[in-house]
CSV table of C-alpha atoms in Angstrom, one decimal:
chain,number,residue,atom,x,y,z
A,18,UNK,CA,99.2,103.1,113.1
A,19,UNK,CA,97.4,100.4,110.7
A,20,UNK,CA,99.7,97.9,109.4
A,21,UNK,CA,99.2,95.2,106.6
A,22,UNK,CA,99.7,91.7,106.4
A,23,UNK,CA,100.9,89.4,103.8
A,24,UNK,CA,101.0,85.9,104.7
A,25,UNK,CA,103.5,84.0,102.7
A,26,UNK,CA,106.4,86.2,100.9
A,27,UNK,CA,106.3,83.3,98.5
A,28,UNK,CA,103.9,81.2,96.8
A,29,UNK,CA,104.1,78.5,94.5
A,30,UNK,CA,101.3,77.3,92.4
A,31,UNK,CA,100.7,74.8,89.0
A,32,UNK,CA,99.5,76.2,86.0
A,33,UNK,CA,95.4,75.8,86.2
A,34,UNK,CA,95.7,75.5,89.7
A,35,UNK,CA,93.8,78.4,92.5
A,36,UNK,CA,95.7,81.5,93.5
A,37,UNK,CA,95.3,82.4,97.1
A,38,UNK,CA,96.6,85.3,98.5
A,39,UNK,CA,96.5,86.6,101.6
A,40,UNK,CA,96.3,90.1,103.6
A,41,UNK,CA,94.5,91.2,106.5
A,42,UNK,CA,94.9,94.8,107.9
A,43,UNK,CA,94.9,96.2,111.7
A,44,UNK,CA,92.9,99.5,112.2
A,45,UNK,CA,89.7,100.3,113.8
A,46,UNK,CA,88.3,102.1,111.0
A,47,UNK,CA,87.8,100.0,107.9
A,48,UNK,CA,90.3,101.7,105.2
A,49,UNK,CA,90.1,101.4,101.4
A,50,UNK,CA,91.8,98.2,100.2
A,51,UNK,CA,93.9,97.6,97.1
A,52,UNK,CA,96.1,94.9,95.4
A,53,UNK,CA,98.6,95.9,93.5
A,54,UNK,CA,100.7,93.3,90.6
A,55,UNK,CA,104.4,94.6,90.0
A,56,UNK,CA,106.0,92.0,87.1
A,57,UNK,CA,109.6,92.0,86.6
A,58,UNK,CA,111.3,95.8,86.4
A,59,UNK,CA,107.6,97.2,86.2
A,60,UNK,CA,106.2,99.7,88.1
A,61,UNK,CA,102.4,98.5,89.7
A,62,UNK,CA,99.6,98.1,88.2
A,63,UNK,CA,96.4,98.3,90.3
A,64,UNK,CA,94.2,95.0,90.3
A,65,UNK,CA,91.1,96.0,92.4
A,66,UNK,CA,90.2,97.8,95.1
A,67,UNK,CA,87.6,98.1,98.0
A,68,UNK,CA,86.2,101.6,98.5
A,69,UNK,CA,83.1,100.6,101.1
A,70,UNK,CA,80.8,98.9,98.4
A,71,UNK,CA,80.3,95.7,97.0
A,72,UNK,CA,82.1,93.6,99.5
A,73,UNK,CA,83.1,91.1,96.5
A,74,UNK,CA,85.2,93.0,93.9
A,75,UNK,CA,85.9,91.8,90.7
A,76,UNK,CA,89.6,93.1,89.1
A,77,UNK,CA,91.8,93.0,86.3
A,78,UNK,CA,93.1,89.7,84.8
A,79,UNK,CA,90.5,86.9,86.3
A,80,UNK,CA,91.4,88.5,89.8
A,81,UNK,CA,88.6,89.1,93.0
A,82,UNK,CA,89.2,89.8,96.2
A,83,UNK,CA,86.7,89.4,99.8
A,84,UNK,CA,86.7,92.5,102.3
A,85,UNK,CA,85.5,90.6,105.5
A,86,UNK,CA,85.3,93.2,108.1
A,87,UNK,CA,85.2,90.4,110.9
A,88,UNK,CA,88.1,88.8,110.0
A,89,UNK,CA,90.3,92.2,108.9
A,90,UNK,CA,91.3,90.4,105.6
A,91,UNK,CA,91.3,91.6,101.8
A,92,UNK,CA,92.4,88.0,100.4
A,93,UNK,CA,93.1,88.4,96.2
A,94,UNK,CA,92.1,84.7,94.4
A,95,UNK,CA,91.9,83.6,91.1
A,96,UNK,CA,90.3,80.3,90.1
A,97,UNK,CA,92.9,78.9,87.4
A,98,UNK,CA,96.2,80.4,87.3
A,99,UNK,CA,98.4,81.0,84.3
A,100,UNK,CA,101.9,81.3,83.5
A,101,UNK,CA,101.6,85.1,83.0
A,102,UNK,CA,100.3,85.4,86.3
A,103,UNK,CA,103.9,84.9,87.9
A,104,UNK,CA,104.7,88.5,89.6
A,105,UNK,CA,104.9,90.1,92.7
A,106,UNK,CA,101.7,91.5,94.5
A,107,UNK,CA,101.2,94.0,97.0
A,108,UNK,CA,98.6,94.2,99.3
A,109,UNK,CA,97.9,97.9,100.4
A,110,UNK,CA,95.7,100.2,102.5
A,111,UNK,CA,94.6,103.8,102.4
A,112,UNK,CA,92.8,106.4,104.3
A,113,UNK,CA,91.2,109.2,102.5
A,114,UNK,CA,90.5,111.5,105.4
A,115,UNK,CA,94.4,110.5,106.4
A,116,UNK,CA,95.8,111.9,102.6
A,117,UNK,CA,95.7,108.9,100.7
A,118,UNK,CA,99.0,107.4,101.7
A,119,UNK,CA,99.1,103.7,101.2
A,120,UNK,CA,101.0,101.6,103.6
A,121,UNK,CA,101.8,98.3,101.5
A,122,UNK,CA,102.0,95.0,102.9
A,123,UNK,CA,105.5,93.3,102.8
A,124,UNK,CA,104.4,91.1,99.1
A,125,UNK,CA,104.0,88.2,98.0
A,126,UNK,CA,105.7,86.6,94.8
A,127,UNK,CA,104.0,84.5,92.8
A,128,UNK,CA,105.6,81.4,91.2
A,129,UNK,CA,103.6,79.4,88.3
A,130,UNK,CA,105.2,76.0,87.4
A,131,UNK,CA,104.2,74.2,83.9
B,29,UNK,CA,92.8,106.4,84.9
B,30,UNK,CA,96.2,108.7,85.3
B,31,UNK,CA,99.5,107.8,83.1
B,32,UNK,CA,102.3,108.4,84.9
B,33,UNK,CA,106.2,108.6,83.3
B,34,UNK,CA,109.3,109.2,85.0
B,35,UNK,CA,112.6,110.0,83.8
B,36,UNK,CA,114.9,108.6,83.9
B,37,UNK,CA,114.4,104.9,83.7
B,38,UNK,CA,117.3,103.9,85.7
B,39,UNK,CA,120.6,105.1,86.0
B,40,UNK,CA,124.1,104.4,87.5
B,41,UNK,CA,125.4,107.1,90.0
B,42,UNK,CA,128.8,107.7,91.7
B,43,UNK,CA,128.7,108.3,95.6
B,44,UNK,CA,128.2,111.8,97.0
B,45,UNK,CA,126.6,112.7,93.9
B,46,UNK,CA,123.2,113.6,93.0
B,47,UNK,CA,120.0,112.5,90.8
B,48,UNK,CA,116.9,114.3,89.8
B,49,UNK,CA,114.3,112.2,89.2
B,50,UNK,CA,111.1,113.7,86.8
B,51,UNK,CA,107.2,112.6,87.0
B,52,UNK,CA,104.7,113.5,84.7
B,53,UNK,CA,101.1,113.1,85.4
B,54,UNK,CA,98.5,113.1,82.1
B,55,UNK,CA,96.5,114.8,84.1
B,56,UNK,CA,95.6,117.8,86.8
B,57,UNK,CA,95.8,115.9,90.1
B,58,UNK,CA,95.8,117.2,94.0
B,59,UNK,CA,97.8,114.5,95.5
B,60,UNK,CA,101.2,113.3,94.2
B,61,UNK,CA,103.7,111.0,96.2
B,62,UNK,CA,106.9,109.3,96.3
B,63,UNK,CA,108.0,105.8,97.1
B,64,UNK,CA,111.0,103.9,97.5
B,65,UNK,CA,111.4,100.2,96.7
B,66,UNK,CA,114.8,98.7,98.5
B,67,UNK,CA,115.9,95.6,96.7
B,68,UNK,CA,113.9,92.7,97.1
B,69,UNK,CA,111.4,94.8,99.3
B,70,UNK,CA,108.2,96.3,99.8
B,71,UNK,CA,107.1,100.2,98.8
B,72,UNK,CA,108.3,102.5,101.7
B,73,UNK,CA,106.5,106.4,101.5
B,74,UNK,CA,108.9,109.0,100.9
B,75,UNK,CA,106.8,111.6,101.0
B,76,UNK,CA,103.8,113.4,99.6
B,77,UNK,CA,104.6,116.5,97.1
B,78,UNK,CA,102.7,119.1,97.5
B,79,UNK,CA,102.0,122.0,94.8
B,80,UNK,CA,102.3,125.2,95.9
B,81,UNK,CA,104.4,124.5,99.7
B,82,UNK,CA,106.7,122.1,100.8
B,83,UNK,CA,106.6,118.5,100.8
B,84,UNK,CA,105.3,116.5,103.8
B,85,UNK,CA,108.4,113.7,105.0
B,86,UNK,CA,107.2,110.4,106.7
B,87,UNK,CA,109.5,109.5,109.7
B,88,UNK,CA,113.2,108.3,108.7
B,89,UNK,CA,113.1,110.8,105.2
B,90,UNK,CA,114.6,114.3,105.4
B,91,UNK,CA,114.6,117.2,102.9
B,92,UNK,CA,118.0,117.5,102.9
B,93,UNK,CA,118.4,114.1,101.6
B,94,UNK,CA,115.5,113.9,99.5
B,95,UNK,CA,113.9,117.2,98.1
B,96,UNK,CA,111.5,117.3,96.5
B,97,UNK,CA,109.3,120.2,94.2
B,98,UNK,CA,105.9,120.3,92.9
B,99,UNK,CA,105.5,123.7,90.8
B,100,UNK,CA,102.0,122.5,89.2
B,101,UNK,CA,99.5,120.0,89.3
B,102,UNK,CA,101.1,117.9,86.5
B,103,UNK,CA,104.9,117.6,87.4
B,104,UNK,CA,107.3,116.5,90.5
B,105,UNK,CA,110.6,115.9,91.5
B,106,UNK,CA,112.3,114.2,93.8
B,107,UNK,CA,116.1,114.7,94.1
B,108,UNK,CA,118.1,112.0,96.0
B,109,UNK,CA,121.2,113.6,97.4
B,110,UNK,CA,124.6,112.6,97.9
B,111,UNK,CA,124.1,109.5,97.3
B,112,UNK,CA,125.7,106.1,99.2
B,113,UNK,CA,125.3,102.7,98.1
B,114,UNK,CA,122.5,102.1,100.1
B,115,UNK,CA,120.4,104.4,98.2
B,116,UNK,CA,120.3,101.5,95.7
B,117,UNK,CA,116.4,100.8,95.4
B,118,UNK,CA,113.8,101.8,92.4
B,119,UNK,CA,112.1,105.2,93.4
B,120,UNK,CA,108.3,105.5,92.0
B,121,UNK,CA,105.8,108.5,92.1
B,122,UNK,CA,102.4,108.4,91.8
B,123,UNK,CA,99.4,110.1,92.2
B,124,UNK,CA,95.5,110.1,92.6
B,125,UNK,CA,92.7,110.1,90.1
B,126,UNK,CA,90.4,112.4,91.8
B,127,UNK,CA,87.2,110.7,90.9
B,128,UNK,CA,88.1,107.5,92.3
B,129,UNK,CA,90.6,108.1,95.4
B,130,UNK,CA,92.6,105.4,93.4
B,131,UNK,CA,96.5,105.8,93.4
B,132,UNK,CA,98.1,105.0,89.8
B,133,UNK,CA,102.1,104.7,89.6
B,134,UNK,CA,104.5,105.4,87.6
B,135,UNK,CA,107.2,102.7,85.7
B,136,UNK,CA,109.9,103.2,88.5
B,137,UNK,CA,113.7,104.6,88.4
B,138,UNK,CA,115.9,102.2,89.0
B,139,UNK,CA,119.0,104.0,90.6
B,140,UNK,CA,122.3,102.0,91.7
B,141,UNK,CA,125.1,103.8,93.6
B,142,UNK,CA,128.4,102.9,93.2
């Protein structure tokens, strides 16, 4: 059964600072990648995804994400952060022969200090 | 991209009673699921609602517990039944835009059992 990876649950960062988030995936077949933002008692709002294109994808909000086959890992970055970036973000895979289910990773919350 | 409401929002239930939870889609989809989000957690699959027969459970979800109808391509519900405590979490549907394989959500009920 694939499984995601989040490293980190939490992450701090400074206001103009990088964002660096991390996920990598286990399967044998390379699945369709998403990230997900929830912000506080929100449902989630898609960021990007990877459907087996461009392996750079550009998202919402200054967001872009690397699918590296290699290394497994769909990490979500963001050169300069900003305060309205604090949230929680989901890292999720899919399988459209499979149904479409996604099978989150565990999340990572996103602090921005001043 | 779909739009996705649920009603209700949130509510607050008594134990061994029951909630019916409504999702509206904007739009004719195939696939529609439901999620459950256990305090401070990730998104856990429910199940996937299908229109026309019955909903397909993931392991450690039962229909007894949580059934679930699809009577068209717009609409689902998902019931949760006599409810405990631990059935605190936000429950979520969504659903996929056919032309994209990409899953949009819904805003979330946020259910606590007392």
């Amino acid at each position: 059964a694939q499984s995601v990876t989040q490293l980190g649950s939490h992450v701090s960062v400074s206001e103009g600072a990088l964002v660096l988030l991390r996920c990598n995936y286990s399967s044998s077949v390379p699945p369709y990648l998403f990230w997900y933002v929830q912000y506080p008692n929100q449902g989630l709002q898609l960021l990007l995804k990877y459907t087996s294109a461009a392996t750079l994808v550009k998202g919402i909000n200054g967001f872009e994400a690397e699918f590296k086959k290699s290394e497994t890992s769909f990490h979500l970055t963001k050169p300069s952060a900003h305060m309205r970036d604090a949230a929680e973000y989901f890292c999720a895979v899919s399988y459209p022969a499979a149904g479409n289910k996604l099978t989150f990773g565990g999340g990572t919350r996103v602090l921005v200090k001043p | 991209s779909a739009v996705i409401s649920q009603k209700p929002s949130r509510d607050i239930c008594q134990r061994g009673t029951s909630l019916t939870i409504q999702c509206q889609v904007d739009s004719q989809v195939t696939m529609m699921f439901w999620y459950r989000q256990q305090p401070g957690q990730s998104l856990t699959l429910i199940a996937t609602a299908n229109q026309g027969s019955e909903a397909t459970y993931e392991s450690g979800f039962v229909i007894d517990k949580f059934p679930i109808s699809r009577p068209n391509l717009t609409f689902s519900t998902l019931t949760v039944s006599n409810m405990s405590p631990e059935d605190s979490s936000i429950y979520l549907c969504s659903a996929v835009d056919p032309g994209t394989d990409t899953q949009y959500f819904g805003p979330g009920t946020r259910l606590t059992v007392l």
